[in-house]
Coordinates of C-alpha atoms and ligand atoms in Angstrom, one line a residue:
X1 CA 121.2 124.7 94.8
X2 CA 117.5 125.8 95.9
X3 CA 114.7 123.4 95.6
X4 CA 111.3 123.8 95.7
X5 CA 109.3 120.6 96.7
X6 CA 105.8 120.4 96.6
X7 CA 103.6 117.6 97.9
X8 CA 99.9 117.1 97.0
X9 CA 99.3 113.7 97.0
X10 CA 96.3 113.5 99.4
X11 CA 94.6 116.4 101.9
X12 CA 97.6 118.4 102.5
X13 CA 99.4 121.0 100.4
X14 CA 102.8 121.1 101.9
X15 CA 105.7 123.1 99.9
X16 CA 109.4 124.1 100.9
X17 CA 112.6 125.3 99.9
X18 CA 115.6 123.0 100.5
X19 CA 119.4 123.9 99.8
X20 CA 121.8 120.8 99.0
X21 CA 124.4 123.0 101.2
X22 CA 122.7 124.4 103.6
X23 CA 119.2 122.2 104.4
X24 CA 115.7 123.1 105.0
X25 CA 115.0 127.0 104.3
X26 CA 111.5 127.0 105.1
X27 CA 108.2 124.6 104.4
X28 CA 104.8 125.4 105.0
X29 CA 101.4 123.3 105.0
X30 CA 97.9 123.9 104.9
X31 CA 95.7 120.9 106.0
X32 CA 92.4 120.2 104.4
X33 CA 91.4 118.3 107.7
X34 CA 88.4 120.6 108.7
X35 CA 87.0 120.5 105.5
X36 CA 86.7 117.0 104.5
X37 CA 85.8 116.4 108.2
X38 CA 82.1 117.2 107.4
X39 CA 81.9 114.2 105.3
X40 CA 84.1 111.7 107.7
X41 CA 86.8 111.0 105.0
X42 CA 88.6 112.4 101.9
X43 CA 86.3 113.9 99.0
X44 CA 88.8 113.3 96.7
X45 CA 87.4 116.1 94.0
X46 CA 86.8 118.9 96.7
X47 CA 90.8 117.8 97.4
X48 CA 92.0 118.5 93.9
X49 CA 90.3 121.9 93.6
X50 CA 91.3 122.9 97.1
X51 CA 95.2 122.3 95.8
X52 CA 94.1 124.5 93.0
X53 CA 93.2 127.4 95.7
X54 CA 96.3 126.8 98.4
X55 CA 99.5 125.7 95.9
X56 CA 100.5 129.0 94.7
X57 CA 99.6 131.7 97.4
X58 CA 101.8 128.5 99.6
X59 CA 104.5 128.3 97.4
X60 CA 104.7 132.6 97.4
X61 CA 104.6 132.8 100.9
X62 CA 107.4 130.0 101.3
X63 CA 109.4 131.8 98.4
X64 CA 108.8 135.6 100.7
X65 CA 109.7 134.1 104.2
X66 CA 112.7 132.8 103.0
X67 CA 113.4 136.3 101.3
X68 CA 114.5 134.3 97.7
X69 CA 112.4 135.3 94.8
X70 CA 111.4 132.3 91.8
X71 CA 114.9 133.5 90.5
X72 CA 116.8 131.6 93.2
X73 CA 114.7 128.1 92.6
X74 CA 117.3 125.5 91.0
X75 CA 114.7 123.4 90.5
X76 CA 111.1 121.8 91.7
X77 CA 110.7 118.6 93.1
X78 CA 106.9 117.4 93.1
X79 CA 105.1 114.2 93.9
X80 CA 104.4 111.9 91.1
X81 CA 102.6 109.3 92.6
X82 CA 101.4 107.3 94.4
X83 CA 98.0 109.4 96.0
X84 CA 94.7 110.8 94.7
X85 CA 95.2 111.4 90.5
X86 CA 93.3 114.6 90.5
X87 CA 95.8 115.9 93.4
X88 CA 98.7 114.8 92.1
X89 CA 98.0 116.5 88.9
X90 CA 97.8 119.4 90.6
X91 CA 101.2 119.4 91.7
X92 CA 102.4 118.2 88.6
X93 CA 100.8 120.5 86.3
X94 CA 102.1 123.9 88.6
X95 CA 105.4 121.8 89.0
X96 CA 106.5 121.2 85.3
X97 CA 104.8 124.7 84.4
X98 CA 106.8 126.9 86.7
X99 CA 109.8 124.7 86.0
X100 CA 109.2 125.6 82.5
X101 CA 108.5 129.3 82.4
X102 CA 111.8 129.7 84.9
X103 CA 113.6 127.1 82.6
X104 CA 114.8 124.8 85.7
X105 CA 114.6 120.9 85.4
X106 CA 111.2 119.2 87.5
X107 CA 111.4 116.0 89.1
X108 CA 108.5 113.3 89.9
X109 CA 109.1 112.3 94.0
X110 CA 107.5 109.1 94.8
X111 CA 105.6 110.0 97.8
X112 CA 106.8 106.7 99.8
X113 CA 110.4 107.5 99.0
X114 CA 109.7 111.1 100.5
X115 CA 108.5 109.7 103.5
X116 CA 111.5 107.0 103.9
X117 CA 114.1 109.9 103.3
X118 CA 112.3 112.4 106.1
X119 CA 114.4 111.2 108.6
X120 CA 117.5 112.9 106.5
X121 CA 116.5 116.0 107.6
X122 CA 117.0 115.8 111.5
X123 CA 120.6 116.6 113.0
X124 CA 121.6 112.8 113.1
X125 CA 120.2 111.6 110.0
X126 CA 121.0 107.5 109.4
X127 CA 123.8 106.5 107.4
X128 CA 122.8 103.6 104.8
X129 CA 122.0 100.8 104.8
X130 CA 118.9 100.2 106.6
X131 CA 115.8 98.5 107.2
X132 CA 112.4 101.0 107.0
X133 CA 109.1 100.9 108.7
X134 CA 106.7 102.9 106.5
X135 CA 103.4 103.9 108.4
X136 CA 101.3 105.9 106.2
X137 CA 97.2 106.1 105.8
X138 CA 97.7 103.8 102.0
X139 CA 101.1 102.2 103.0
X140 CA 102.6 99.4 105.3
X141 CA 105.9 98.6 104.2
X142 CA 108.8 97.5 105.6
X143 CA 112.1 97.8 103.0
X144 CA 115.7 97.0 103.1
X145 CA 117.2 100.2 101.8
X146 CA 121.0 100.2 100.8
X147 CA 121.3 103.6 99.4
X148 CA 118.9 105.8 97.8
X149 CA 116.9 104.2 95.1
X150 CA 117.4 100.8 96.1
X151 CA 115.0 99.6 98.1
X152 CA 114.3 96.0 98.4
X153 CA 110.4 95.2 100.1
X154 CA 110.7 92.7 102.6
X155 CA 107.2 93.0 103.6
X156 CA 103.5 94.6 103.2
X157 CA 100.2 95.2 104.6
X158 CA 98.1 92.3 102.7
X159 CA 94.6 94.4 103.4
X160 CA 94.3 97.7 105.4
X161 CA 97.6 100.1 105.9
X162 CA 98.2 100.8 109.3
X163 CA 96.7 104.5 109.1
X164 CA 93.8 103.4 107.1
X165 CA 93.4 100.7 110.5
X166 CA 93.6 103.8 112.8
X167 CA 90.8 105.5 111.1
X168 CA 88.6 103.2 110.7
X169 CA 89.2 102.1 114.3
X170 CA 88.3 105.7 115.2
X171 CA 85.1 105.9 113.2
X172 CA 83.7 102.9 114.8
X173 CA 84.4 104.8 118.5
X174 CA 82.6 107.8 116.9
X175 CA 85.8 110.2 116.6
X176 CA 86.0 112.6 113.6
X177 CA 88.2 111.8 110.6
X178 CA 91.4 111.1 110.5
X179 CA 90.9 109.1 113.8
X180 CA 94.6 108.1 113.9
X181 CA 95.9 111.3 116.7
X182 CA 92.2 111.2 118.2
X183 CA 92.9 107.6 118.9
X184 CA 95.7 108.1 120.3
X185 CA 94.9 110.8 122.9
X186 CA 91.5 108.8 123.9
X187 CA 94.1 105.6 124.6
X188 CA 95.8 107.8 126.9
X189 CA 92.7 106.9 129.2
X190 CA 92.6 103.9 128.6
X191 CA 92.9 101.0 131.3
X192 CA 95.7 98.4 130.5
X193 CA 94.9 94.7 130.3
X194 CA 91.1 95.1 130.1
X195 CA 91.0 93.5 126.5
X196 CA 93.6 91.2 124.9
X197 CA 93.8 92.0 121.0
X198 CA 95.7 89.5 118.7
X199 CA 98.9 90.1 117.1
X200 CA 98.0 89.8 114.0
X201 CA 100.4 87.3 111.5
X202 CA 102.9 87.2 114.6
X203 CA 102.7 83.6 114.9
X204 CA 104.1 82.2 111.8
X205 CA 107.1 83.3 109.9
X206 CA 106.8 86.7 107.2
X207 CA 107.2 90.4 107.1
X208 CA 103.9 91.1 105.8
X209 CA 101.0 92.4 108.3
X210 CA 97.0 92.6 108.3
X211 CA 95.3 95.1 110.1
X212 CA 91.9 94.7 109.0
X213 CA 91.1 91.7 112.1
X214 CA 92.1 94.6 114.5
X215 CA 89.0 96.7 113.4
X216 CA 86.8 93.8 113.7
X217 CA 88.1 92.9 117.1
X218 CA 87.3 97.0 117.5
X219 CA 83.8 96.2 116.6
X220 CA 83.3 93.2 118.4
X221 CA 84.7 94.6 121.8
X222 CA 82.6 97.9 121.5
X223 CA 79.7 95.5 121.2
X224 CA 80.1 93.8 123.7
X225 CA 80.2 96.5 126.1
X226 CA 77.7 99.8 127.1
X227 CA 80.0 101.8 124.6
X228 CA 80.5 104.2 127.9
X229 CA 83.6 106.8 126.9
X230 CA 85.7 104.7 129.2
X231 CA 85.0 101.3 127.8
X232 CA 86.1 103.0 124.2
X233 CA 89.0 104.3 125.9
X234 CA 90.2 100.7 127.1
X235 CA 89.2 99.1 123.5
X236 CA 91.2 102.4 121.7
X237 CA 93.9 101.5 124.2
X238 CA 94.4 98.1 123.7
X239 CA 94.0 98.8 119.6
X240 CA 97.1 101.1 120.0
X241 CA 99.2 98.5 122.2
X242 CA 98.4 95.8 119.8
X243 CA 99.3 97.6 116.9
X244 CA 102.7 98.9 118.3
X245 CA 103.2 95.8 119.6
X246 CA 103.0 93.9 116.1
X247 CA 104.8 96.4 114.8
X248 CA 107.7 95.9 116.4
X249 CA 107.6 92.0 116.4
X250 CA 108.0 92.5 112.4
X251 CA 110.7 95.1 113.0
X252 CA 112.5 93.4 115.0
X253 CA 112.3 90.4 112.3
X254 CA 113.4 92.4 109.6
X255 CA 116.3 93.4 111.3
X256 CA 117.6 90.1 112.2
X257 CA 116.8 89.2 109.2
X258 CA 118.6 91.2 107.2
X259 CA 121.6 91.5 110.1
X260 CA 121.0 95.5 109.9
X261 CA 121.5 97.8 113.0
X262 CA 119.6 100.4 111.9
X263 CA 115.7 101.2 111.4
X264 CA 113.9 104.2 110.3
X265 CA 110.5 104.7 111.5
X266 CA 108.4 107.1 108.9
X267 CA 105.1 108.2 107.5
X268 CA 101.7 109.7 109.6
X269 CA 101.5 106.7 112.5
X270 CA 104.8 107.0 113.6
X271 CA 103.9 110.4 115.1
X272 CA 102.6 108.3 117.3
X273 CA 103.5 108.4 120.7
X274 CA 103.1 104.7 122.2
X275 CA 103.8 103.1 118.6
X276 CA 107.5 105.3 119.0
X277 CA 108.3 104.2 122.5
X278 CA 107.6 100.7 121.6
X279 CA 110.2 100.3 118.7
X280 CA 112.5 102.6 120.2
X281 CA 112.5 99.5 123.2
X282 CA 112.2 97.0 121.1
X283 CA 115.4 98.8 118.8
X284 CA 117.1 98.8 122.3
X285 CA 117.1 95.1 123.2
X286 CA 118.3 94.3 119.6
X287 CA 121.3 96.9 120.2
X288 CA 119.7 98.6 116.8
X289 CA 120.1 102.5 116.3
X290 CA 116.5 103.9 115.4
X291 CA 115.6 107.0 113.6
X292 CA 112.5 109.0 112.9
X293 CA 111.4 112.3 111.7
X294 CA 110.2 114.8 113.9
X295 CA 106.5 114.6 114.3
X296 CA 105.4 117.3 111.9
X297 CA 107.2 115.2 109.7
X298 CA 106.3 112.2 109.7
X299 CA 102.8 113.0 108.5
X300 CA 102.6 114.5 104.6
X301 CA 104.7 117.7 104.0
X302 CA 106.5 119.4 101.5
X303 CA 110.3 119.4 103.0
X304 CA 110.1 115.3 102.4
X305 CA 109.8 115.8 99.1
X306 CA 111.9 118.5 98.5
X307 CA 115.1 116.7 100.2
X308 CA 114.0 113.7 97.6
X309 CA 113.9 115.4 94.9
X310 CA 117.2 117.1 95.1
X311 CA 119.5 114.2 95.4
X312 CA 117.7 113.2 92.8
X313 CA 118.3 116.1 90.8
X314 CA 122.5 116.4 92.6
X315 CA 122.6 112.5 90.5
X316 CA 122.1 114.4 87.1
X317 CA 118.8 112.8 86.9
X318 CA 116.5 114.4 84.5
X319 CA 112.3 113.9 83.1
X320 CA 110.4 115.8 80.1
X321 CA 108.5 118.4 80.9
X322 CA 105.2 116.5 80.6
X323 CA 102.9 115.9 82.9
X324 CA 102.8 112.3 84.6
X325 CA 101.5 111.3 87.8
X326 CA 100.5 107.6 89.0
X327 CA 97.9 106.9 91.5
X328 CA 99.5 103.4 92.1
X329 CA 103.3 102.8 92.0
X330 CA 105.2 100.1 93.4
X331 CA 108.1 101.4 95.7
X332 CA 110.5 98.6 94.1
X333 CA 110.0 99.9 90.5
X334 CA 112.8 102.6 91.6
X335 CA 116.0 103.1 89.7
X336 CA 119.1 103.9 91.2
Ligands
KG4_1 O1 101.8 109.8 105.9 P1 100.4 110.4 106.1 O2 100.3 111.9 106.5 O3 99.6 110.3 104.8 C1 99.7 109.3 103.9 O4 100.7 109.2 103.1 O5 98.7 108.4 104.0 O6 99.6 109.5 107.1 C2 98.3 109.8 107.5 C3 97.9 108.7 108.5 C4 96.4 108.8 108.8 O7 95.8 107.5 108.8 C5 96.5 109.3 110.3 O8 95.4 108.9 111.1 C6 97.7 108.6 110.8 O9 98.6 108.8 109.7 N1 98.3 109.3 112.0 C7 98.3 108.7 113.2 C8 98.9 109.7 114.1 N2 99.1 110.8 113.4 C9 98.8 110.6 112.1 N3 98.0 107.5 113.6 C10 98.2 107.2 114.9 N4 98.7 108.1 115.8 C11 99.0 109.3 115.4 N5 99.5 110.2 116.4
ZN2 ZN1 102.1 110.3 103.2

């Protein structure tokens, strides 16, 4: 069975073709990065009507270099939610229409859920259960997954998501939006054990995390320096390390915790370099397997939600053809 996914959540318009036999066919993505770069963050209506422009010459171009024709498509797998309304209705609106003209069932993806599931589509996907480490721009979660569609949250970021933490960490060192890669590769000059960041809600006992002292402690630092590219390099550095380094303290919670041997490390941040090496240590010392998608991956894309929404669709499980999309949705409001 063919899928198409399409994912339009936020700034990029990913789609993809995924076969429940034979895997990914093909995804492609166009990033709105340079554009909303001018303004230093996400224009959310310039978003919307750039999904209008790039969905369908994307989702023809995916169809052509995978030499199937609309014909083939069992059915479309879109997100639903949660993300920017007007963008989700975009793919929702050219989801449920196409999956109407061609007479094929549509399916709502949440967008987290896509993320969680990414790691499915490398050669040694995880088996189930397992603990997850979502590290989005909107979302910190960490959930204890038994199979698909039941996910328990064991923690949350109470104020900024670790993405949204990046950013803003990278405005206030005067890199362009979104700061989280620039970050990282500024780090990479960064001096070790020039500042000391805390480890934010380490010290007593929880899953949940804050990131929004870490920006202040950003702030504080650049302050107190000249602001010379090499004191923002330390300060970026030290942001990264204490990030990674809370990360896995939580992680490494969760799993003894729960007394799981597995974690899956998804969403935009865990592209990141440091943050990867540091859990994949951390996973080491606990004698825990860990899994990630690859990089292109792990931030938004369209072969996420494809995957999603075809074992969703393989379970028989079926929507209307009207059009629904939530900006908020609660990961634990899943069904089976
Ligand atoms: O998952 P994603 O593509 O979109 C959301 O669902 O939010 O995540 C985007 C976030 C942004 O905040 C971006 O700065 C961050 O992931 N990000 C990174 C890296 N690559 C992407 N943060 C740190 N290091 C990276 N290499
Ligand atoms: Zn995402």
């Amino acid at each position: 069975m063919y899928i198409l996914g399409i994912e339009t959540s936020c700034d990029e318009t990913g789609v993809a073709i995924y076969h429940s036999d034979k895997g990914l066919i093909q995804h492609s993505l166009y990033s709105q990065i340079a554009m909303h770069n001018e303004y230093g963050g996400i224009v959310p209506e310039l978003a919307s009507r750039d999904h209008i422009r790039k969905l369908i010459p994307l989702i023809a171009e995916c169809l052509q270099l995978s030499k199937l024709t609309k014909a083939d498509i069992q059915g479309i797998a879109y997100t639903a939610g949660p993300g920017l309304i007007g963008a989700l209705l975009v793919g929702a609106a050219t989801a449920k229409s196409l999956a109407w003209s061609l007479n094929i069932p549509a399916i709502g993806v949440h967008h987290m859920e896509g993320h969680l599931l990414a790691p499915m589509l490398e050669e040694h996907p995880p088996e189930f259960p397992f603990v997850a480490l979502l590290i989005s721009g909107g979302h910190t979660l960490l959930v204890e997954v038994t199979e698909i569609g039941h996910y328990q949250l064991l923690g949350e970021s109470l104020d900024d998501a670790a993405g949204e933490a990046f950013d803003k960490a990278a405005k206030m060192l005067g890199l362009a939006y979104p700061g989280g890669p620039l970050l990282a590769k500024l780090a990479q000059q960064g001096q070790t054990n020039r500042f000391k960041f805390p480890r934010p809600m380490t010290n007593r006992p929880g899953l949940d995390f804050s990131f929004s002292g870490l920006k202040t402690f950003t702030m504080n630092s650049l302050n107190n320096t000249e602001q010379t590219e090499q004191d923002k390099a330390d300060i970026a550095f030290a942001f990264q390390q204490a990030t990674a380094a809370t990360l896995a303290i939580k992680c490494k919670r969760a799993l003894q915790q729960t007394g799981l041997k597995r974690l899956v490390v998804a969403g935009g941040v865990s592209a990141n370099t440091h943050i990867r090496q540091t859990l994949v240590e951390m996973a080491r010392k606990e004698r825990a397997e860990i899994f990630f998608p690859r990089p292109e991956f792990c931030t938004d894309n369209g072969a996420m939600i494809a995957y999603a929404g075809c074992q969703r669709l393989l379970a028989q499980q079926q929507e209307s053809l009207s059009i629904i999309a939530r900006p908020r949705w609660p990961i634990n409001e899943l069904t089976e």
